[in-house]
Amino acid sequence: MSTATELDVGLLRDTLELALAATDAFPTAFYERLFRDHGELRAMFHRSSPGAQSKMFSQKLVALVDHLDDPTWIARELGAMTASHRGYGVRPEMYPWVGDALIATLRDACGATWSDAAERAWLAAYDRLAQAMLQPA
Ligand code: HEM
């Protein structure tokens, strides 16, 4: 991920903060939706308890969004995540599944405050993260 210039970092931060404040169940709701839509993924998540995994996912997401304007941090972090996710057997086609579940969960949690701009900002940001994590080693 090179630069954050075209990403609306403020909107991403605000919507994520709102979603996490709106419901403690935000990360759990994300995994429930993901496993409902793609049950075959459930078996891949066996190293941690669902609670621990949800916490790690949302903490990482907050950290990534907080550092979107720090390309050095993002590159280091995504390098580690790319390696770990390859080791988990994550395949390229799974990235949109996770993105769809994430954005739908954010949309639900933000309720009436969600906007087309928020949708576009998240689609662009997730696409950047996914593309970066899919780069060959
Ligand atoms: C922006 C995208 C993503 C973020 C922020 C994220 C975050 C995380 C974090 C923080 C962990 C904990 C351990 C580690 O850091 O390696 C993790 C584990 C994992 N992630 Fe992701 N992830 C993302 C995308 C995906 C995708 C697309 C898949 C595909 C199914 C996936 C599947 C997994 C699996 C299988 C584990 C291991 C679960 C376990 O140990 O039980 N992740 N992820």
JSON list of N, CA and C and ligand atoms in Angstrom, two decimals, residues 31 34 41 44-49 53 55-61 64 77-78 80-81 84-85 88-92 94-99 102 126 129-130 133, ligand 1:
[
{"chain": "A", "resi": 31, "resn": "TYR", "atom": "N", "xyz": [-18.11, -11.91, 12.28]},
{"chain": "A", "resi": 31, "resn": "TYR", "atom": "CA", "xyz": [-17.81, -13.34, 12.06]},
{"chain": "A", "resi": 31, "resn": "TYR", "atom": "C", "xyz": [-19.07, -14.14, 11.84]},
{"chain": "A", "resi": 34, "resn": "LEU", "atom": "N", "xyz": [-19.99, -13.64, 8.29]},
{"chain": "A", "resi": 34, "resn": "LEU", "atom": "CA", "xyz": [-19.03, -14.31, 7.40]},
{"chain": "A", "resi": 34, "resn": "LEU", "atom": "C", "xyz": [-19.29, -15.82, 7.37]},
{"chain": "A", "resi": 41, "resn": "LEU", "atom": "N", "xyz": [-15.55, -21.46, 5.70]},
{"chain": "A", "resi": 41, "resn": "LEU", "atom": "CA", "xyz": [-14.42, -20.77, 6.34]},
{"chain": "A", "resi": 41, "resn": "LEU", "atom": "C", "xyz": [-14.30, -21.13, 7.83]},
{"chain": "A", "resi": 44, "resn": "MET", "atom": "N", "xyz": [-11.37, -22.93, 9.28]},
{"chain": "A", "resi": 44, "resn": "MET", "atom": "CA", "xyz": [-10.03, -22.31, 9.23]},
{"chain": "A", "resi": 44, "resn": "MET", "atom": "C", "xyz": [-9.72, -21.54, 10.51]},
{"chain": "A", "resi": 45, "resn": "PHE", "atom": "N", "xyz": [-10.75, -21.22, 11.27]},
{"chain": "A", "resi": 45, "resn": "PHE", "atom": "CA", "xyz": [-10.55, -20.40, 12.48]},
{"chain": "A", "resi": 45, "resn": "PHE", "atom": "C", "xyz": [-10.57, -21.30, 13.71]},
{"chain": "A", "resi": 46, "resn": "HIS", "atom": "N", "xyz": [-9.44, -21.98, 13.94]},
{"chain": "A", "resi": 46, "resn": "HIS", "atom": "CA", "xyz": [-9.43, -22.96, 15.03]},
{"chain": "A", "resi": 46, "resn": "HIS", "atom": "C", "xyz": [-8.32, -22.72, 16.03]},
{"chain": "A", "resi": 47, "resn": "ARG", "atom": "N", "xyz": [-7.48, -21.66, 15.78]},
{"chain": "A", "resi": 47, "resn": "ARG", "atom": "CA", "xyz": [-6.33, -21.46, 16.66]},
{"chain": "A", "resi": 47, "resn": "ARG", "atom": "C", "xyz": [-6.67, -20.67, 17.91]},
{"chain": "A", "resi": 48, "resn": "SER", "atom": "N", "xyz": [-7.73, -19.86, 17.84]},
{"chain": "A", "resi": 48, "resn": "SER", "atom": "CA", "xyz": [-8.09, -19.03, 18.99]},
{"chain": "A", "resi": 48, "resn": "SER", "atom": "C", "xyz": [-9.59, -19.19, 19.26]},
{"chain": "A", "resi": 49, "resn": "SER", "atom": "N", "xyz": [-10.01, -18.78, 20.44]},
{"chain": "A", "resi": 49, "resn": "SER", "atom": "CA", "xyz": [-11.45, -18.80, 20.73]},
{"chain": "A", "resi": 49, "resn": "SER", "atom": "C", "xyz": [-12.11, -17.72, 19.87]},
{"chain": "A", "resi": 53, "resn": "GLN", "atom": "N", "xyz": [-10.38, -14.16, 18.71]},
{"chain": "A", "resi": 53, "resn": "GLN", "atom": "CA", "xyz": [-10.19, -13.88, 17.29]},
{"chain": "A", "resi": 53, "resn": "GLN", "atom": "C", "xyz": [-10.89, -12.57, 16.90]},
{"chain": "A", "resi": 55, "resn": "LYS", "atom": "N", "xyz": [-11.56, -10.07, 18.81]},
{"chain": "A", "resi": 55, "resn": "LYS", "atom": "CA", "xyz": [-10.83, -8.94, 19.39]},
{"chain": "A", "resi": 55, "resn": "LYS", "atom": "C", "xyz": [-9.59, -8.62, 18.55]},
{"chain": "A", "resi": 56, "resn": "MET", "atom": "N", "xyz": [-8.85, -9.66, 18.15]},
{"chain": "A", "resi": 56, "resn": "MET", "atom": "CA", "xyz": [-7.63, -9.44, 17.36]},
{"chain": "A", "resi": 56, "resn": "MET", "atom": "C", "xyz": [-7.98, -8.78, 16.02]},
{"chain": "A", "resi": 57, "resn": "PHE", "atom": "N", "xyz": [-9.07, -9.25, 15.41]},
{"chain": "A", "resi": 57, "resn": "PHE", "atom": "CA", "xyz": [-9.45, -8.70, 14.11]},
{"chain": "A", "resi": 57, "resn": "PHE", "atom": "C", "xyz": [-9.80, -7.22, 14.24]},
{"chain": "A", "resi": 58, "resn": "SER", "atom": "N", "xyz": [-10.64, -6.89, 15.23]},
{"chain": "A", "resi": 58, "resn": "SER", "atom": "CA", "xyz": [-11.07, -5.48, 15.28]},
{"chain": "A", "resi": 58, "resn": "SER", "atom": "C", "xyz": [-9.94, -4.58, 15.76]},
{"chain": "A", "resi": 59, "resn": "GLN", "atom": "N", "xyz": [-9.05, -5.10, 16.65]},
{"chain": "A", "resi": 59, "resn": "GLN", "atom": "CA", "xyz": [-7.91, -4.26, 17.06]},
{"chain": "A", "resi": 59, "resn": "GLN", "atom": "C", "xyz": [-6.99, -3.99, 15.88]},
{"chain": "A", "resi": 60, "resn": "LYS", "atom": "N", "xyz": [-6.79, -5.02, 15.06]},
{"chain": "A", "resi": 60, "resn": "LYS", "atom": "CA", "xyz": [-5.92, -4.84, 13.89]},
{"chain": "A", "resi": 60, "resn": "LYS", "atom": "C", "xyz": [-6.53, -3.86, 12.90]},
{"chain": "A", "resi": 61, "resn": "LEU", "atom": "N", "xyz": [-7.84, -3.96, 12.74]},
{"chain": "A", "resi": 61, "resn": "LEU", "atom": "CA", "xyz": [-8.53, -3.06, 11.82]},
{"chain": "A", "resi": 61, "resn": "LEU", "atom": "C", "xyz": [-8.41, -1.61, 12.29]},
{"chain": "A", "resi": 64, "resn": "LEU", "atom": "N", "xyz": [-4.86, -0.47, 11.64]},
{"chain": "A", "resi": 64, "resn": "LEU", "atom": "CA", "xyz": [-4.61, -0.21, 10.22]},
{"chain": "A", "resi": 64, "resn": "LEU", "atom": "C", "xyz": [-5.23, 1.12, 9.81]},
{"chain": "A", "resi": 77, "resn": "GLU", "atom": "N", "xyz": [3.40, -3.85, 8.71]},
{"chain": "A", "resi": 77, "resn": "GLU", "atom": "CA", "xyz": [2.28, -4.60, 9.28]},
{"chain": "A", "resi": 77, "resn": "GLU", "atom": "C", "xyz": [1.69, -5.57, 8.25]},
{"chain": "A", "resi": 78, "resn": "LEU", "atom": "N", "xyz": [1.49, -5.05, 7.04]},
{"chain": "A", "resi": 78, "resn": "LEU", "atom": "CA", "xyz": [0.87, -5.89, 6.01]},
{"chain": "A", "resi": 78, "resn": "LEU", "atom": "C", "xyz": [1.81, -7.01, 5.57]},
{"chain": "A", "resi": 80, "resn": "ALA", "atom": "N", "xyz": [3.75, -8.71, 7.56]},
{"chain": "A", "resi": 80, "resn": "ALA", "atom": "CA", "xyz": [3.56, -9.76, 8.55]},
{"chain": "A", "resi": 80, "resn": "ALA", "atom": "C", "xyz": [2.20, -10.45, 8.35]},
{"chain": "A", "resi": 81, "resn": "MET", "atom": "N", "xyz": [1.18, -9.65, 8.07]},
{"chain": "A", "resi": 81, "resn": "MET", "atom": "CA", "xyz": [-0.16, -10.24, 7.89]},
{"chain": "A", "resi": 81, "resn": "MET", "atom": "C", "xyz": [-0.24, -11.09, 6.63]},
{"chain": "A", "resi": 84, "resn": "SER", "atom": "N", "xyz": [1.37, -14.39, 7.56]},
{"chain": "A", "resi": 84, "resn": "SER", "atom": "CA", "xyz": [0.56, -15.23, 8.46]},
{"chain": "A", "resi": 84, "resn": "SER", "atom": "C", "xyz": [-0.67, -15.75, 7.72]},
{"chain": "A", "resi": 85, "resn": "HIS", "atom": "N", "xyz": [-1.30, -14.91, 6.92]},
{"chain": "A", "resi": 85, "resn": "HIS", "atom": "CA", "xyz": [-2.53, -15.34, 6.24]},
{"chain": "A", "resi": 85, "resn": "HIS", "atom": "C", "xyz": [-2.26, -16.38, 5.16]},
{"chain": "A", "resi": 88, "resn": "TYR", "atom": "N", "xyz": [-2.19, -19.57, 6.88]},
{"chain": "A", "resi": 88, "resn": "TYR", "atom": "CA", "xyz": [-3.51, -20.09, 7.30]},
{"chain": "A", "resi": 88, "resn": "TYR", "atom": "C", "xyz": [-4.25, -20.74, 6.13]},
{"chain": "A", "resi": 89, "resn": "GLY", "atom": "N", "xyz": [-3.69, -20.61, 4.91]},
{"chain": "A", "resi": 89, "resn": "GLY", "atom": "CA", "xyz": [-4.36, -21.20, 3.75]},
{"chain": "A", "resi": 89, "resn": "GLY", "atom": "C", "xyz": [-5.41, -20.28, 3.15]},
{"chain": "A", "resi": 90, "resn": "VAL", "atom": "N", "xyz": [-5.30, -18.96, 3.42]},
{"chain": "A", "resi": 90, "resn": "VAL", "atom": "CA", "xyz": [-6.26, -18.01, 2.86]},
{"chain": "A", "resi": 90, "resn": "VAL", "atom": "C", "xyz": [-6.00, -17.89, 1.35]},
{"chain": "A", "resi": 91, "resn": "ARG", "atom": "N", "xyz": [-7.06, -18.04, 0.56]},
{"chain": "A", "resi": 91, "resn": "ARG", "atom": "CA", "xyz": [-6.91, -17.95, -0.90]},
{"chain": "A", "resi": 91, "resn": "ARG", "atom": "C", "xyz": [-7.47, -16.62, -1.40]},
{"chain": "A", "resi": 92, "resn": "PRO", "atom": "N", "xyz": [-6.98, -16.15, -2.56]},
{"chain": "A", "resi": 92, "resn": "PRO", "atom": "CA", "xyz": [-7.40, -14.83, -3.06]},
{"chain": "A", "resi": 92, "resn": "PRO", "atom": "C", "xyz": [-8.91, -14.63, -3.11]},
{"chain": "A", "resi": 94, "resn": "MET", "atom": "N", "xyz": [-11.11, -15.51, -1.21]},
{"chain": "A", "resi": 94, "resn": "MET", "atom": "CA", "xyz": [-11.73, -15.31, 0.11]},
{"chain": "A", "resi": 94, "resn": "MET", "atom": "C", "xyz": [-11.72, -13.84, 0.53]},
{"chain": "A", "resi": 95, "resn": "TYR", "atom": "N", "xyz": [-10.84, -13.06, -0.09]},
{"chain": "A", "resi": 95, "resn": "TYR", "atom": "CA", "xyz": [-10.74, -11.64, 0.32]},
{"chain": "A", "resi": 95, "resn": "TYR", "atom": "C", "xyz": [-12.06, -10.88, 0.13]},
{"chain": "A", "resi": 96, "resn": "PRO", "atom": "N", "xyz": [-12.70, -11.00, -1.06]},
{"chain": "A", "resi": 96, "resn": "PRO", "atom": "CA", "xyz": [-13.99, -10.31, -1.20]},
{"chain": "A", "resi": 96, "resn": "PRO", "atom": "C", "xyz": [-15.05, -10.81, -0.21]},
{"chain": "A", "resi": 97, "resn": "TRP", "atom": "N", "xyz": [-14.99, -12.09, 0.19]},
{"chain": "A", "resi": 97, "resn": "TRP", "atom": "CA", "xyz": [-15.98, -12.62, 1.13]},
{"chain": "A", "resi": 97, "resn": "TRP", "atom": "C", "xyz": [-15.85, -11.86, 2.45]},
{"chain": "A", "resi": 98, "resn": "VAL", "atom": "N", "xyz": [-14.60, -11.71, 2.89]},
{"chain": "A", "resi": 98, "resn": "VAL", "atom": "CA", "xyz": [-14.35, -11.01, 4.16]},
{"chain": "A", "resi": 98, "resn": "VAL", "atom": "C", "xyz": [-14.72, -9.52, 4.01]},
{"chain": "A", "resi": 99, "resn": "GLY", "atom": "N", "xyz": [-14.36, -8.92, 2.87]},
{"chain": "A", "resi": 99, "resn": "GLY", "atom": "CA", "xyz": [-14.69, -7.51, 2.63]},
{"chain": "A", "resi": 99, "resn": "GLY", "atom": "C", "xyz": [-16.19, -7.27, 2.65]},
{"chain": "A", "resi": 102, "resn": "LEU", "atom": "N", "xyz": [-17.48, -7.58, 6.19]},
{"chain": "A", "resi": 102, "resn": "LEU", "atom": "CA", "xyz": [-17.03, -6.45, 7.00]},
{"chain": "A", "resi": 102, "resn": "LEU", "atom": "C", "xyz": [-17.86, -5.19, 6.69]},
{"chain": "A", "resi": 126, "resn": "TYR", "atom": "N", "xyz": [-10.61, -1.27, 1.81]},
{"chain": "A", "resi": 126, "resn": "TYR", "atom": "CA", "xyz": [-10.47, -2.73, 1.91]},
{"chain": "A", "resi": 126, "resn": "TYR", "atom": "C", "xyz": [-9.75, -3.28, 0.68]},
{"chain": "A", "resi": 129, "resn": "LEU", "atom": "N", "xyz": [-6.09, -2.79, 1.11]},
{"chain": "A", "resi": 129, "resn": "LEU", "atom": "CA", "xyz": [-5.49, -3.74, 2.06]},
{"chain": "A", "resi": 129, "resn": "LEU", "atom": "C", "xyz": [-5.39, -5.12, 1.41]},
{"chain": "A", "resi": 130, "resn": "ALA", "atom": "N", "xyz": [-6.48, -5.53, 0.77]},
{"chain": "A", "resi": 130, "resn": "ALA", "atom": "CA", "xyz": [-6.51, -6.87, 0.17]},
{"chain": "A", "resi": 130, "resn": "ALA", "atom": "C", "xyz": [-5.46, -6.97, -0.94]},
{"chain": "A", "resi": 133, "resn": "MET", "atom": "N", "xyz": [-2.12, -7.35, 0.61]},
{"chain": "A", "resi": 133, "resn": "MET", "atom": "CA", "xyz": [-1.89, -8.66, 1.23]},
{"chain": "A", "resi": 133, "resn": "MET", "atom": "C", "xyz": [-1.78, -9.76, 0.19]},
{"chain": "B", "resi": 1, "resn": "HEM", "atom": "C1", "xyz": [-8.19, -6.52, 6.21]},
{"chain": "B", "resi": 1, "resn": "HEM", "atom": "C2", "xyz": [-8.27, -7.82, 6.26]},
{"chain": "B", "resi": 1, "resn": "HEM", "atom": "C3", "xyz": [-7.91, -8.70, 7.42]},
{"chain": "B", "resi": 1, "resn": "HEM", "atom": "C4", "xyz": [-7.52, -8.37, 8.70]},
{"chain": "B", "resi": 1, "resn": "HEM", "atom": "C5", "xyz": [-7.36, -6.98, 9.33]},
{"chain": "B", "resi": 1, "resn": "HEM", "atom": "C6", "xyz": [-7.28, -9.62, 9.40]},
{"chain": "B", "resi": 1, "resn": "HEM", "atom": "C7", "xyz": [-6.82, -9.72, 10.71]},
{"chain": "B", "resi": 1, "resn": "HEM", "atom": "C8", "xyz": [-6.44, -10.89, 11.33]},
{"chain": "B", "resi": 1, "resn": "HEM", "atom": "C9", "xyz": [-5.74, -10.98, 12.59]},
{"chain": "B", "resi": 1, "resn": "HEM", "atom": "C10", "xyz": [-5.30, -9.80, 13.45]},
{"chain": "B", "resi": 1, "resn": "HEM", "atom": "C11", "xyz": [-5.54, -12.28, 12.87]},
{"chain": "B", "resi": 1, "resn": "HEM", "atom": "C12", "xyz": [-4.81, -12.84, 14.11]},
{"chain": "B", "resi": 1, "resn": "HEM", "atom": "C13", "xyz": [-3.45, -13.44, 13.84]},
{"chain": "B", "resi": 1, "resn": "HEM", "atom": "C14", "xyz": [-2.59, -12.76, 12.79]},
{"chain": "B", "resi": 1, "resn": "HEM", "atom": "O1", "xyz": [-2.34, -11.53, 12.90]},
{"chain": "B", "resi": 1, "resn": "HEM", "atom": "O2", "xyz": [-2.20, -13.42, 11.83]},
{"chain": "B", "resi": 1, "resn": "HEM", "atom": "C15", "xyz": [-6.12, -13.03, 11.76]},
{"chain": "B", "resi": 1, "resn": "HEM", "atom": "C16", "xyz": [-6.13, -14.39, 11.67]},
{"chain": "B", "resi": 1, "resn": "HEM", "atom": "C17", "xyz": [-6.77, -15.10, 10.68]},
{"chain": "B", "resi": 1, "resn": "HEM", "atom": "N1", "xyz": [-7.37, -14.57, 9.56]},
{"chain": "B", "resi": 1, "resn": "HEM", "atom": "FE1", "xyz": [-7.44, -12.63, 9.05]},
{"chain": "B", "resi": 1, "resn": "HEM", "atom": "N2", "xyz": [-7.55, -10.66, 8.56]},
{"chain": "B", "resi": 1, "resn": "HEM", "atom": "C18", "xyz": [-7.94, -10.14, 7.35]},
{"chain": "B", "resi": 1, "resn": "HEM", "atom": "C19", "xyz": [-8.31, -10.87, 6.24]},
{"chain": "B", "resi": 1, "resn": "HEM", "atom": "C20", "xyz": [-8.57, -12.21, 6.24]},
{"chain": "B", "resi": 1, "resn": "HEM", "atom": "C21", "xyz": [-9.14, -12.95, 5.14]},
{"chain": "B", "resi": 1, "resn": "HEM", "atom": "C22", "xyz": [-9.57, -12.37, 3.80]},
{"chain": "B", "resi": 1, "resn": "HEM", "atom": "C23", "xyz": [-9.27, -14.24, 5.54]},
{"chain": "B", "resi": 1, "resn": "HEM", "atom": "C24", "xyz": [-9.86, -15.34, 4.72]},
{"chain": "B", "resi": 1, "resn": "HEM", "atom": "C25", "xyz": [-10.65, -16.26, 5.18]},
{"chain": "B", "resi": 1, "resn": "HEM", "atom": "C26", "xyz": [-8.70, -14.33, 6.89]},
{"chain": "B", "resi": 1, "resn": "HEM", "atom": "C27", "xyz": [-8.58, -15.48, 7.63]},
{"chain": "B", "resi": 1, "resn": "HEM", "atom": "C28", "xyz": [-7.88, -15.59, 8.82]},
{"chain": "B", "resi": 1, "resn": "HEM", "atom": "C29", "xyz": [-7.61, -16.87, 9.48]},
{"chain": "B", "resi": 1, "resn": "HEM", "atom": "C30", "xyz": [-8.02, -18.26, 8.99]},
{"chain": "B", "resi": 1, "resn": "HEM", "atom": "C31", "xyz": [-6.91, -16.56, 10.65]},
{"chain": "B", "resi": 1, "resn": "HEM", "atom": "C32", "xyz": [-6.41, -17.55, 11.71]},
{"chain": "B", "resi": 1, "resn": "HEM", "atom": "C33", "xyz": [-7.56, -17.87, 12.63]},
{"chain": "B", "resi": 1, "resn": "HEM", "atom": "C34", "xyz": [-7.18, -18.73, 13.81]},
{"chain": "B", "resi": 1, "resn": "HEM", "atom": "O3", "xyz": [-6.00, -18.69, 14.18]},
{"chain": "B", "resi": 1, "resn": "HEM", "atom": "O4", "xyz": [-8.05, -19.39, 14.36]},
{"chain": "B", "resi": 1, "resn": "HEM", "atom": "N3", "xyz": [-8.30, -13.07, 7.29]},
{"chain": "B", "resi": 1, "resn": "HEM", "atom": "N4", "xyz": [-6.66, -12.17, 10.86]}
]
